[in-house]
mmCIF file of C-alpha atoms and ligand atoms in Angstrom:
data_model
loop_
_atom_site.group_PDB
_atom_site.id
_atom_site.type_symbol
_atom_site.label_atom_id
_atom_site.label_comp_id
_atom_site.label_asym_id
_atom_site.label_seq_id
_atom_site.Cartn_x
_atom_site.Cartn_y
_atom_site.Cartn_z
ATOM 1 C CA MET A 1 0.000 0.000 0.000
ATOM 2 C CA ALA A 2 1.569 3.316 -1.105
ATOM 3 C CA SER A 3 1.991 6.127 1.370
ATOM 4 C CA ASP A 4 3.330 9.618 0.836
ATOM 5 C CA PRO A 5 7.026 9.513 1.836
ATOM 6 C CA LEU A 6 7.027 13.257 2.552
ATOM 7 C CA PRO A 7 5.427 14.705 5.707
ATOM 8 C CA GLN A 8 2.305 16.841 5.416
ATOM 9 C CA HIS A 9 3.917 19.740 7.271
ATOM 10 C CA LEU A 10 6.626 19.881 4.566
ATOM 11 C CA HIS A 11 3.986 20.134 1.800
ATOM 12 C CA GLU A 12 2.226 22.869 3.757
ATOM 13 C CA TYR A 13 5.473 24.758 4.312
ATOM 14 C CA LEU A 14 6.389 24.590 0.603
ATOM 15 C CA ASP A 15 2.923 25.809 -0.420
ATOM 16 C CA SER A 16 3.160 28.625 2.124
ATOM 17 C CA LEU A 17 6.220 30.036 0.320
ATOM 18 C CA VAL A 18 4.247 30.639 -2.890
ATOM 19 C CA PRO A 19 3.026 34.233 -3.383
ATOM 20 C CA PRO A 20 -0.747 34.809 -3.166
ATOM 21 C CA ARG A 21 -2.706 33.769 -6.246
ATOM 22 C CA PRO A 22 -5.568 35.689 -7.893
ATOM 23 C CA PRO A 23 -9.093 34.748 -6.719
ATOM 24 C CA GLU A 24 -9.758 32.627 -9.834
ATOM 25 C CA MET A 25 -6.704 30.437 -9.129
ATOM 26 C CA GLN A 26 -7.691 30.216 -5.469
ATOM 27 C CA ALA A 27 -11.122 29.007 -6.612
ATOM 28 C CA MET A 28 -9.428 26.364 -8.790
ATOM 29 C CA GLU A 29 -7.391 25.213 -5.774
ATOM 30 C CA ALA A 30 -10.541 25.062 -3.629
ATOM 31 C CA TYR A 31 -12.366 23.028 -6.315
ATOM 32 C CA ALA A 32 -9.528 20.488 -6.352
ATOM 33 C CA MET A 33 -9.768 20.107 -2.570
ATOM 34 C CA GLN A 34 -13.554 19.748 -2.634
ATOM 35 C CA HIS A 35 -13.628 17.254 -5.514
ATOM 36 C CA ASP A 36 -10.364 15.448 -4.815
ATOM 37 C CA PHE A 37 -9.119 16.425 -8.278
ATOM 38 C CA PRO A 38 -5.354 15.919 -8.730
ATOM 39 C CA ILE A 39 -3.971 19.344 -9.653
ATOM 40 C CA ILE A 40 -0.245 20.021 -9.232
ATOM 41 C CA GLY A 41 -0.933 22.522 -6.438
ATOM 42 C CA PRO A 42 0.748 25.826 -5.546
ATOM 43 C CA ALA A 43 4.374 24.781 -4.892
ATOM 44 C CA SER A 44 4.710 22.636 -8.025
ATOM 45 C CA GLY A 45 2.752 25.173 -10.078
ATOM 46 C CA TYR A 46 5.029 27.977 -8.990
ATOM 47 C CA PHE A 47 8.051 25.803 -9.787
ATOM 48 C CA CYS A 48 6.702 25.252 -13.328
ATOM 49 C CA TYR A 49 6.132 28.981 -13.670
ATOM 50 C CA GLN A 50 9.674 29.684 -12.456
ATOM 51 C CA ILE A 51 11.249 27.295 -14.965
ATOM 52 C CA ALA A 52 9.188 28.758 -17.807
ATOM 53 C CA ARG A 53 10.259 32.259 -16.788
ATOM 54 C CA MET A 54 13.922 31.243 -16.425
ATOM 55 C CA ILE A 55 14.146 29.834 -19.960
ATOM 56 C CA GLY A 56 11.987 32.589 -21.467
ATOM 57 C CA ALA A 57 9.474 30.036 -22.754
ATOM 58 C CA ARG A 58 7.163 31.314 -25.494
ATOM 59 C CA ARG A 59 5.806 27.960 -26.736
ATOM 60 C CA VAL A 60 4.549 25.504 -24.133
ATOM 61 C CA PHE A 61 2.772 22.182 -24.676
ATOM 62 C CA GLU A 62 0.993 20.533 -21.777
ATOM 63 C CA LEU A 63 -0.172 16.901 -21.822
ATOM 64 C CA GLY A 64 -3.014 16.109 -19.394
ATOM 65 C CA SER A 65 -4.268 19.582 -18.481
ATOM 66 C CA GLY A 66 -7.400 18.902 -16.403
ATOM 67 C CA TYR A 67 -9.403 22.097 -15.891
ATOM 68 C CA GLY A 68 -6.395 24.312 -16.484
ATOM 69 C CA TYR A 69 -4.706 24.918 -13.121
ATOM 70 C CA SER A 70 -1.200 23.942 -14.251
ATOM 71 C CA THR A 71 -1.963 25.647 -17.569
ATOM 72 C CA ALA A 72 -2.588 28.916 -15.713
ATOM 73 C CA TRP A 73 0.946 28.858 -14.294
ATOM 74 C CA PHE A 74 2.475 28.294 -17.738
ATOM 75 C CA ALA A 75 0.249 30.924 -19.333
ATOM 76 C CA LYS A 76 1.270 33.471 -16.681
ATOM 77 C CA ALA A 77 4.933 32.794 -17.490
ATOM 78 C CA VAL A 78 4.443 32.980 -21.264
ATOM 79 C CA GLN A 79 2.484 36.212 -20.935
ATOM 80 C CA GLU A 80 5.230 37.745 -18.764
ATOM 81 C CA ASN A 81 7.869 36.452 -21.208
ATOM 82 C CA GLY A 82 6.283 38.623 -23.892
ATOM 83 C CA GLY A 83 3.546 36.366 -25.253
ATOM 84 C CA GLY A 84 3.341 33.161 -27.233
ATOM 85 C CA GLU A 85 1.249 30.010 -27.062
ATOM 86 C CA VAL A 86 0.244 27.416 -24.509
ATOM 87 C CA HIS A 87 -1.411 24.178 -25.602
ATOM 88 C CA HIS A 88 -4.022 22.696 -23.244
ATOM 89 C CA VAL A 89 -4.890 19.051 -23.887
ATOM 90 C CA VAL A 90 -7.388 16.852 -22.117
ATOM 91 C CA TRP A 91 -9.690 14.161 -23.382
ATOM 92 C CA ASP A 92 -12.761 15.283 -21.410
ATOM 93 C CA GLU A 93 -14.830 17.943 -23.181
ATOM 94 C CA GLN A 94 -16.257 19.131 -19.849
ATOM 95 C CA LEU A 95 -12.788 19.756 -18.363
ATOM 96 C CA SER A 96 -11.748 21.589 -21.505
ATOM 97 C CA GLN A 97 -14.807 23.846 -21.164
ATOM 98 C CA MET A 98 -14.033 24.507 -17.496
ATOM 99 C CA ALA A 99 -10.453 25.418 -18.445
ATOM 100 C CA ARG A 100 -11.655 27.855 -21.118
ATOM 101 C CA GLY A 101 -13.748 29.615 -18.477
ATOM 102 C CA HIS A 102 -11.004 29.864 -15.854
ATOM 103 C CA LEU A 103 -8.205 30.826 -18.246
ATOM 104 C CA GLY A 104 -10.427 33.436 -19.883
ATOM 105 C CA VAL A 105 -11.182 35.057 -16.512
ATOM 106 C CA LEU A 106 -7.452 35.060 -15.740
ATOM 107 C CA GLY A 107 -6.803 36.979 -18.967
ATOM 108 C CA PHE A 108 -4.871 34.211 -20.732
ATOM 109 C CA GLY A 109 -7.472 33.337 -23.377
ATOM 110 C CA ASP A 110 -5.487 34.751 -26.288
ATOM 111 C CA LEU A 111 -2.478 32.551 -25.516
ATOM 112 C CA LEU A 112 -4.340 29.260 -25.400
ATOM 113 C CA THR A 113 -4.843 26.528 -27.977
ATOM 114 C CA TYR A 114 -7.276 23.833 -26.786
ATOM 115 C CA HIS A 115 -7.189 20.208 -27.899
ATOM 116 C CA VAL A 116 -9.824 17.695 -26.792
ATOM 117 C CA GLY A 117 -8.358 14.239 -27.320
ATOM 118 C CA GLU A 118 -5.475 11.964 -26.445
ATOM 119 C CA ALA A 119 -2.517 14.091 -25.447
ATOM 120 C CA VAL A 120 0.425 12.229 -26.993
ATOM 121 C CA GLN A 121 -1.418 12.042 -30.310
ATOM 122 C CA ALA A 122 -2.129 15.777 -30.075
ATOM 123 C CA LEU A 123 1.557 16.492 -29.464
ATOM 124 C CA ARG A 124 2.541 14.231 -32.372
ATOM 125 C CA ALA A 125 0.197 16.210 -34.632
ATOM 126 C CA ALA A 126 1.349 19.619 -33.359
ATOM 127 C CA THR A 127 3.955 21.733 -35.093
ATOM 128 C CA GLY A 128 7.079 21.979 -32.969
ATOM 129 C CA PRO A 129 9.477 22.855 -31.646
ATOM 130 C CA PHE A 130 8.342 23.799 -28.137
ATOM 131 C CA ASP A 131 10.447 25.519 -25.478
ATOM 132 C CA LEU A 132 8.831 23.601 -22.643
ATOM 133 C CA ILE A 133 6.716 20.455 -22.444
ATOM 134 C CA PHE A 134 4.821 19.422 -19.323
ATOM 135 C CA ASN A 135 3.504 15.887 -18.919
ATOM 136 C CA ASP A 136 0.741 14.915 -16.477
ATOM 137 C CA ILE A 137 -1.143 12.166 -18.364
ATOM 138 C CA ASP A 138 -2.098 8.733 -17.012
ATOM 139 C CA LYS A 139 1.130 7.244 -15.742
ATOM 140 C CA HIS A 140 1.083 4.036 -17.782
ATOM 141 C CA GLY A 141 1.434 6.291 -20.843
ATOM 142 C CA TYR A 142 4.639 7.991 -19.690
ATOM 143 C CA PRO A 143 7.228 5.694 -21.356
ATOM 144 C CA ASP A 144 5.629 5.893 -24.809
ATOM 145 C CA SER A 145 5.342 9.675 -24.569
ATOM 146 C CA LEU A 146 9.093 10.229 -24.281
ATOM 147 C CA PRO A 147 10.129 9.745 -27.957
ATOM 148 C CA VAL A 148 7.353 12.103 -29.093
ATOM 149 C CA ILE A 149 8.371 14.702 -26.499
ATOM 150 C CA ALA A 150 12.034 14.380 -27.491
ATOM 151 C CA GLU A 151 11.095 15.035 -31.117
ATOM 152 C CA LYS A 152 8.948 18.102 -30.380
ATOM 153 C CA LEU A 153 11.060 19.828 -27.709
ATOM 154 C CA ARG A 154 13.731 22.227 -28.908
ATOM 155 C CA PRO A 155 17.367 21.493 -28.052
ATOM 156 C CA GLY A 156 17.981 23.378 -24.798
ATOM 157 C CA GLY A 157 14.307 23.091 -23.903
ATOM 158 C CA ALA A 158 12.817 21.912 -20.617
ATOM 159 C CA LEU A 159 10.653 18.891 -19.894
ATOM 160 C CA ILE A 160 8.720 18.656 -16.630
ATOM 161 C CA ILE A 161 6.992 15.421 -15.657
ATOM 162 C CA ASP A 162 4.690 15.204 -12.642
ATOM 163 C CA ASN A 163 4.001 12.351 -10.165
ATOM 164 C CA MET A 164 7.428 10.773 -10.404
ATOM 165 C CA ILE A 165 7.319 9.629 -6.749
ATOM 166 C CA TRP A 166 3.770 8.379 -7.339
ATOM 167 C CA HIS A 167 2.718 8.638 -3.700
ATOM 168 C CA GLY A 168 5.544 6.304 -2.705
ATOM 169 C CA ALA A 169 4.268 3.408 -4.849
ATOM 170 C CA ILE A 170 7.594 3.241 -6.716
ATOM 171 C CA PHE A 171 9.223 2.016 -3.477
ATOM 172 C CA ASP A 172 6.771 -0.864 -3.020
ATOM 173 C CA ASP A 173 8.361 -3.927 -4.651
ATOM 174 C CA SER A 174 5.018 -5.740 -4.681
ATOM 175 C CA ASP A 175 3.379 -2.986 -6.779
ATOM 176 C CA HIS A 176 3.455 -4.010 -10.438
ATOM 177 C CA SER A 177 0.473 -1.929 -11.556
ATOM 178 C CA ALA A 178 0.639 -0.369 -15.014
ATOM 179 C CA SER A 179 0.837 3.150 -13.573
ATOM 180 C CA THR A 180 3.656 2.392 -11.117
ATOM 181 C CA GLN A 181 5.568 0.463 -13.774
ATOM 182 C CA GLY A 182 5.065 3.392 -16.133
ATOM 183 C CA VAL A 183 6.660 5.794 -13.648
ATOM 184 C CA ARG A 184 9.561 3.402 -12.975
ATOM 185 C CA GLU A 185 10.179 2.756 -16.680
ATOM 186 C CA PHE A 186 10.038 6.457 -17.531
ATOM 187 C CA THR A 187 12.588 7.126 -14.766
ATOM 188 C CA ARG A 188 14.881 4.434 -16.156
ATOM 189 C CA LEU A 189 14.551 5.781 -19.714
ATOM 190 C CA ILE A 190 15.247 9.434 -18.963
ATOM 191 C CA THR A 191 18.088 8.849 -16.505
ATOM 192 C CA SER A 192 19.902 6.456 -18.864
ATOM 193 C CA ASP A 193 19.543 8.547 -22.039
ATOM 194 C CA PRO A 194 22.634 10.716 -22.691
ATOM 195 C CA GLY A 195 20.425 13.215 -24.512
ATOM 196 C CA TRP A 196 18.952 14.501 -21.246
ATOM 197 C CA ILE A 197 20.156 16.048 -17.998
ATOM 198 C CA ALA A 198 17.392 15.082 -15.582
ATOM 199 C CA SER A 199 16.774 15.510 -11.860
ATOM 200 C CA LEU A 200 13.927 14.363 -9.672
ATOM 201 C CA VAL A 201 12.726 17.265 -7.539
ATOM 202 C CA PRO A 202 10.735 15.994 -4.525
ATOM 203 C CA LEU A 203 8.076 18.716 -4.637
ATOM 204 C CA ARG A 204 4.594 17.394 -3.765
ATOM 205 C CA ASP A 205 4.448 14.053 -5.674
ATOM 206 C CA GLY A 206 7.862 14.445 -7.349
ATOM 207 C CA MET A 207 8.657 16.241 -10.584
ATOM 208 C CA PHE A 208 11.361 15.360 -13.044
ATOM 209 C CA LEU A 209 12.955 18.434 -14.532
ATOM 210 C CA ALA A 210 14.892 17.492 -17.653
ATOM 211 C CA TYR A 211 17.019 19.572 -19.993
ATOM 212 C CA LYS A 212 17.260 18.411 -23.607
ATOM 213 C CA LYS A 213 20.907 18.696 -24.510
ATOM 214 C CA ILE A 214 21.902 20.453 -27.692
ATOM 215 C CA GLU A 215 23.563 18.501 -30.475
ATOM 216 C CA GLY A 216 27.269 17.952 -29.846
ATOM 217 C CA ASP A 217 26.910 18.286 -26.055
ATOM 218 C CA THR A 218 28.638 15.113 -24.887
ATOM 219 C CA ALA A 219 28.761 16.032 -21.182
ATOM 220 C CA GLN A 220 28.025 13.059 -18.921
HETATM 221 C C1 SAM B 1 -3.625 14.692 -13.115
HETATM 222 S S1 SAM B 1 -4.861 15.504 -14.011
HETATM 223 C C2 SAM B 1 -4.071 16.960 -14.556
HETATM 224 C C3 SAM B 1 -4.173 18.183 -13.821
HETATM 225 C C4 SAM B 1 -3.462 19.366 -14.392
HETATM 226 N N1 SAM B 1 -2.178 19.067 -15.007
HETATM 227 C C5 SAM B 1 -3.262 20.332 -13.243
HETATM 228 O O1 SAM B 1 -2.299 20.137 -12.486
HETATM 229 O O2 SAM B 1 -4.045 21.235 -13.117
HETATM 230 C C6 SAM B 1 -4.728 14.716 -15.608
HETATM 231 C C7 SAM B 1 -5.866 15.061 -16.537
HETATM 232 O O3 SAM B 1 -5.526 14.630 -17.860
HETATM 233 C C8 SAM B 1 -6.454 13.664 -18.324
HETATM 234 N N2 SAM B 1 -5.655 12.674 -19.074
HETATM 235 C C9 SAM B 1 -4.934 11.642 -18.565
HETATM 236 N N3 SAM B 1 -4.282 10.990 -19.536
HETATM 237 C C10 SAM B 1 -4.588 11.620 -20.692
HETATM 238 C C11 SAM B 1 -4.217 11.413 -22.045
HETATM 239 N N4 SAM B 1 -3.397 10.420 -22.403
HETATM 240 N N5 SAM B 1 -4.714 12.252 -22.968
HETATM 241 C C12 SAM B 1 -5.556 13.264 -22.628
HETATM 242 N N6 SAM B 1 -5.946 13.519 -21.364
HETATM 243 C C13 SAM B 1 -5.465 12.697 -20.402
HETATM 244 C C14 SAM B 1 -7.147 13.114 -17.104
HETATM 245 O O4 SAM B 1 -8.441 12.657 -17.418
HETATM 246 C C15 SAM B 1 -7.150 14.345 -16.183
HETATM 247 O O5 SAM B 1 -8.214 15.190 -16.466
#
């Protein structure tokens, strides 16, 4: 049985360091609490925003966007970087509609492209390259998403993958579920591929932050 390896007071402390959010984002956070919907939350969202700001991201593609909470953090960064585009992808029409409402109220509507469908297929069909790709789809799909992400991300771009601790399930040797195996296999793939510099950041449920090396970069 998986259990969160990080203490609750640490999560609360990390969230407390994030600057106040606008009322619409606070409402999105409250909805997640009330409906037990798995958003990335304030600390991980702010981390995504920070990375997008640091690399000056103008083109962001998100896989598994829910009702747009993580999208809002990327859109805020892209807007502050001078504008560009953020792709929101989810396979539920209702979640896509909710996202359109929230992101419109937040003033990000002009930046957004919405896809309703399977996220890896949507990325495959999209015109790259992207500066930043964020992956939060069903975990069994993680390994197969990596070659498509690698093709669409620009050299020097950033990949962020959520749930890489998977509530501690990765440490349970008796857990061979498709989702846990997907997280383990993705971890093996990205940490053994010389094309990436990747670190697991233990924020909330664990995020891999990976840098796609530029051609000719043979650093180990
Ligand atoms: C964990 S929630 C994402 C929450 C969002 N990233 C956030 O933090 O606000 C993942 C969402 O993506 C959807 N999803 C999962 N796998 C998907 C896939 N392969 N293609 C499209 N949508 C997917 C789920 O139904 C769910 O709504």
